[in-house]
Amino acid sequence: TIFALNASDGSVESAFAQGTFVAPHGLYCDPSGFLWATDVHLHQVFKIDPATREVLLAIGIRARRGNDHRHFDAPTDVVVDMETGEAFISDGYGN
């Protein structure tokens, strides 16, 4: 679950993506305002539109670790290049 908090007092304003994650690890807001989340147990990376609360993209094979071009092994973080839009993903613990 991702919680949207009030910046002034820290109260929870909304929650979304319930049931999407097993063990969420990283959360990043890219220059276009999209959220990127990693899950180290599902071995996936998710791109989420915070306005619609919709998962736009799921990268990696769900719950299948690996070390080829289709799999992650516990991805931990994402950063998106402001100029190119290219996403860089750290594949944390296994690769």
PDB file of C-alpha atoms in Angstrom:
ATOM      1  CA  THR A   1       0.000   0.000   0.000  1.00  0.00           C
ATOM      2  CA  ILE A   2       1.140   3.533  -0.775  1.00  0.00           C
ATOM      3  CA  PHE A   3      -0.023   6.274   1.577  1.00  0.00           C
ATOM      4  CA  ALA A   4      -0.398   9.911   0.520  1.00  0.00           C
ATOM      5  CA  LEU A   5       0.320  12.100   3.537  1.00  0.00           C
ATOM      6  CA  ASN A   6      -0.561  15.688   4.321  1.00  0.00           C
ATOM      7  CA  ALA A   7       2.707  17.617   4.076  1.00  0.00           C
ATOM      8  CA  SER A   8       1.798  19.878   7.000  1.00  0.00           C
ATOM      9  CA  ASP A   9       0.784  17.448   9.706  1.00  0.00           C
ATOM     10  CA  GLY A  10       1.632  13.973   8.360  1.00  0.00           C
ATOM     11  CA  SER A  11      -1.940  12.724   8.455  1.00  0.00           C
ATOM     12  CA  VAL A  12      -2.968  10.113   5.890  1.00  0.00           C
ATOM     13  CA  GLU A  13      -4.996  11.685   3.080  1.00  0.00           C
ATOM     14  CA  SER A  14      -5.393   8.558   0.971  1.00  0.00           C
ATOM     15  CA  ALA A  15      -4.066   5.065   0.388  1.00  0.00           C
ATOM     16  CA  PHE A  16      -3.781   3.153  -2.875  1.00  0.00           C
ATOM     17  CA  ALA A  17      -2.171   0.148  -4.570  1.00  0.00           C
ATOM     18  CA  GLN A  18      -3.465  -2.104  -1.812  1.00  0.00           C
ATOM     19  CA  GLY A  19      -2.572  -5.704  -2.591  1.00  0.00           C
ATOM     20  CA  THR A  20      -0.021  -4.746  -5.234  1.00  0.00           C
ATOM     21  CA  PHE A  21       3.058  -5.410  -3.118  1.00  0.00           C
ATOM     22  CA  VAL A  22       4.403  -8.214  -0.930  1.00  0.00           C
ATOM     23  CA  ALA A  23       7.636  -6.566   0.248  1.00  0.00           C
ATOM     24  CA  PRO A  24       7.889  -3.017  -1.113  1.00  0.00           C
ATOM     25  CA  HIS A  25      11.384  -1.584  -0.918  1.00  0.00           C
ATOM     26  CA  GLY A  26      11.870   1.620  -2.925  1.00  0.00           C
ATOM     27  CA  LEU A  27       9.586   4.473  -3.937  1.00  0.00           C
ATOM     28  CA  TYR A  28      10.597   7.244  -6.337  1.00  0.00           C
ATOM     29  CA  CYS A  29       8.724  10.156  -7.924  1.00  0.00           C
ATOM     30  CA  ASP A  30      10.083  10.844 -11.417  1.00  0.00           C
ATOM     31  CA  PRO A  31      10.309  14.287 -13.094  1.00  0.00           C
ATOM     32  CA  SER A  32       6.923  13.714 -14.787  1.00  0.00           C
ATOM     33  CA  GLY A  33       5.225  12.984 -11.450  1.00  0.00           C
ATOM     34  CA  PHE A  34       4.870   9.213 -11.863  1.00  0.00           C
ATOM     35  CA  LEU A  35       5.664   6.962  -8.924  1.00  0.00           C
ATOM     36  CA  TRP A  36       8.045   4.031  -9.306  1.00  0.00           C
ATOM     37  CA  ALA A  37       7.949   1.286  -6.680  1.00  0.00           C
ATOM     38  CA  THR A  38      10.074  -1.821  -6.260  1.00  0.00           C
ATOM     39  CA  ASP A  39       9.149  -5.093  -4.585  1.00  0.00           C
ATOM     40  CA  VAL A  40      12.006  -7.330  -3.458  1.00  0.00           C
ATOM     41  CA  HIS A  41       9.841 -10.461  -3.037  1.00  0.00           C
ATOM     42  CA  LEU A  42       7.824 -10.117  -6.237  1.00  0.00           C
ATOM     43  CA  HIS A  43      11.028  -9.229  -8.142  1.00  0.00           C
ATOM     44  CA  GLN A  44       9.166  -6.457  -9.941  1.00  0.00           C
ATOM     45  CA  VAL A  45       9.210  -2.727 -10.583  1.00  0.00           C
ATOM     46  CA  PHE A  46       5.948  -0.779 -10.928  1.00  0.00           C
ATOM     47  CA  LYS A  47       5.208   2.566 -12.574  1.00  0.00           C
ATOM     48  CA  ILE A  48       2.114   4.145 -11.024  1.00  0.00           C
ATOM     49  CA  ASP A  49       0.070   7.201 -11.970  1.00  0.00           C
ATOM     50  CA  PRO A  50      -0.654   8.952  -8.647  1.00  0.00           C
ATOM     51  CA  ALA A  51      -3.568  10.879 -10.172  1.00  0.00           C
ATOM     52  CA  THR A  52      -5.503   7.783 -11.252  1.00  0.00           C
ATOM     53  CA  ARG A  53      -3.872   5.382  -8.729  1.00  0.00           C
ATOM     54  CA  GLU A  54      -3.377   2.989 -11.664  1.00  0.00           C
ATOM     55  CA  VAL A  55      -0.371   0.711 -12.214  1.00  0.00           C
ATOM     56  CA  LEU A  56       0.752   1.695 -15.712  1.00  0.00           C
ATOM     57  CA  LEU A  57       3.655  -0.715 -16.031  1.00  0.00           C
ATOM     58  CA  ALA A  58       4.904  -3.800 -14.214  1.00  0.00           C
ATOM     59  CA  ILE A  59       8.433  -4.852 -15.151  1.00  0.00           C
ATOM     60  CA  GLY A  60       9.795  -8.294 -14.313  1.00  0.00           C
ATOM     61  CA  ILE A  61       8.136 -11.682 -13.989  1.00  0.00           C
ATOM     62  CA  ARG A  62       5.919 -11.754 -10.887  1.00  0.00           C
ATOM     63  CA  ALA A  63       7.469 -13.770  -8.036  1.00  0.00           C
ATOM     64  CA  ARG A  64      10.179 -15.195 -10.312  1.00  0.00           C
ATOM     65  CA  ARG A  65      13.748 -14.180  -9.649  1.00  0.00           C
ATOM     66  CA  GLY A  66      16.372 -14.459 -12.341  1.00  0.00           C
ATOM     67  CA  ASN A  67      19.412 -12.866 -13.865  1.00  0.00           C
ATOM     68  CA  ASP A  68      18.494 -12.376 -17.505  1.00  0.00           C
ATOM     69  CA  HIS A  69      16.928  -9.470 -19.412  1.00  0.00           C
ATOM     70  CA  ARG A  70      13.357 -10.406 -18.334  1.00  0.00           C
ATOM     71  CA  HIS A  71      13.915 -10.970 -14.613  1.00  0.00           C
ATOM     72  CA  PHE A  72      15.033  -9.122 -11.510  1.00  0.00           C
ATOM     73  CA  ASP A  73      16.400 -10.550  -8.306  1.00  0.00           C
ATOM     74  CA  ALA A  74      15.103  -8.234  -5.572  1.00  0.00           C
ATOM     75  CA  PRO A  75      15.089  -4.818  -7.292  1.00  0.00           C
ATOM     76  CA  THR A  76      15.624  -2.027  -4.792  1.00  0.00           C
ATOM     77  CA  ASP A  77      15.456   1.401  -6.413  1.00  0.00           C
ATOM     78  CA  VAL A  78      14.682   3.405  -9.561  1.00  0.00           C
ATOM     79  CA  VAL A  79      15.791   6.756 -10.893  1.00  0.00           C
ATOM     80  CA  VAL A  80      14.635   8.377 -14.146  1.00  0.00           C
ATOM     81  CA  ASP A  81      16.916  10.630 -16.201  1.00  0.00           C
ATOM     82  CA  MET A  82      15.241  14.056 -16.460  1.00  0.00           C
ATOM     83  CA  GLU A  83      16.463  14.663 -20.012  1.00  0.00           C
ATOM     84  CA  THR A  84      16.055  11.270 -21.666  1.00  0.00           C
ATOM     85  CA  GLY A  85      13.251   9.715 -19.605  1.00  0.00           C
ATOM     86  CA  GLU A  86      15.351   6.566 -19.330  1.00  0.00           C
ATOM     87  CA  ALA A  87      14.741   4.554 -16.144  1.00  0.00           C
ATOM     88  CA  PHE A  88      17.662   3.049 -14.228  1.00  0.00           C
ATOM     89  CA  ILE A  89      16.861   0.201 -11.832  1.00  0.00           C
ATOM     90  CA  SER A  90      19.168  -1.220  -9.178  1.00  0.00           C
ATOM     91  CA  ASP A  91      18.697  -4.958  -8.986  1.00  0.00           C
ATOM     92  CA  GLY A  92      19.560  -5.163  -5.354  1.00  0.00           C
ATOM     93  CA  TYR A  93      20.574  -8.404  -3.818  1.00  0.00           C
ATOM     94  CA  GLY A  94      21.007 -11.105  -6.430  1.00  0.00           C
ATOM     95  CA  ASN A  95      22.442  -9.529  -9.569  1.00  0.00           C
TER      96      ASN A  95
END
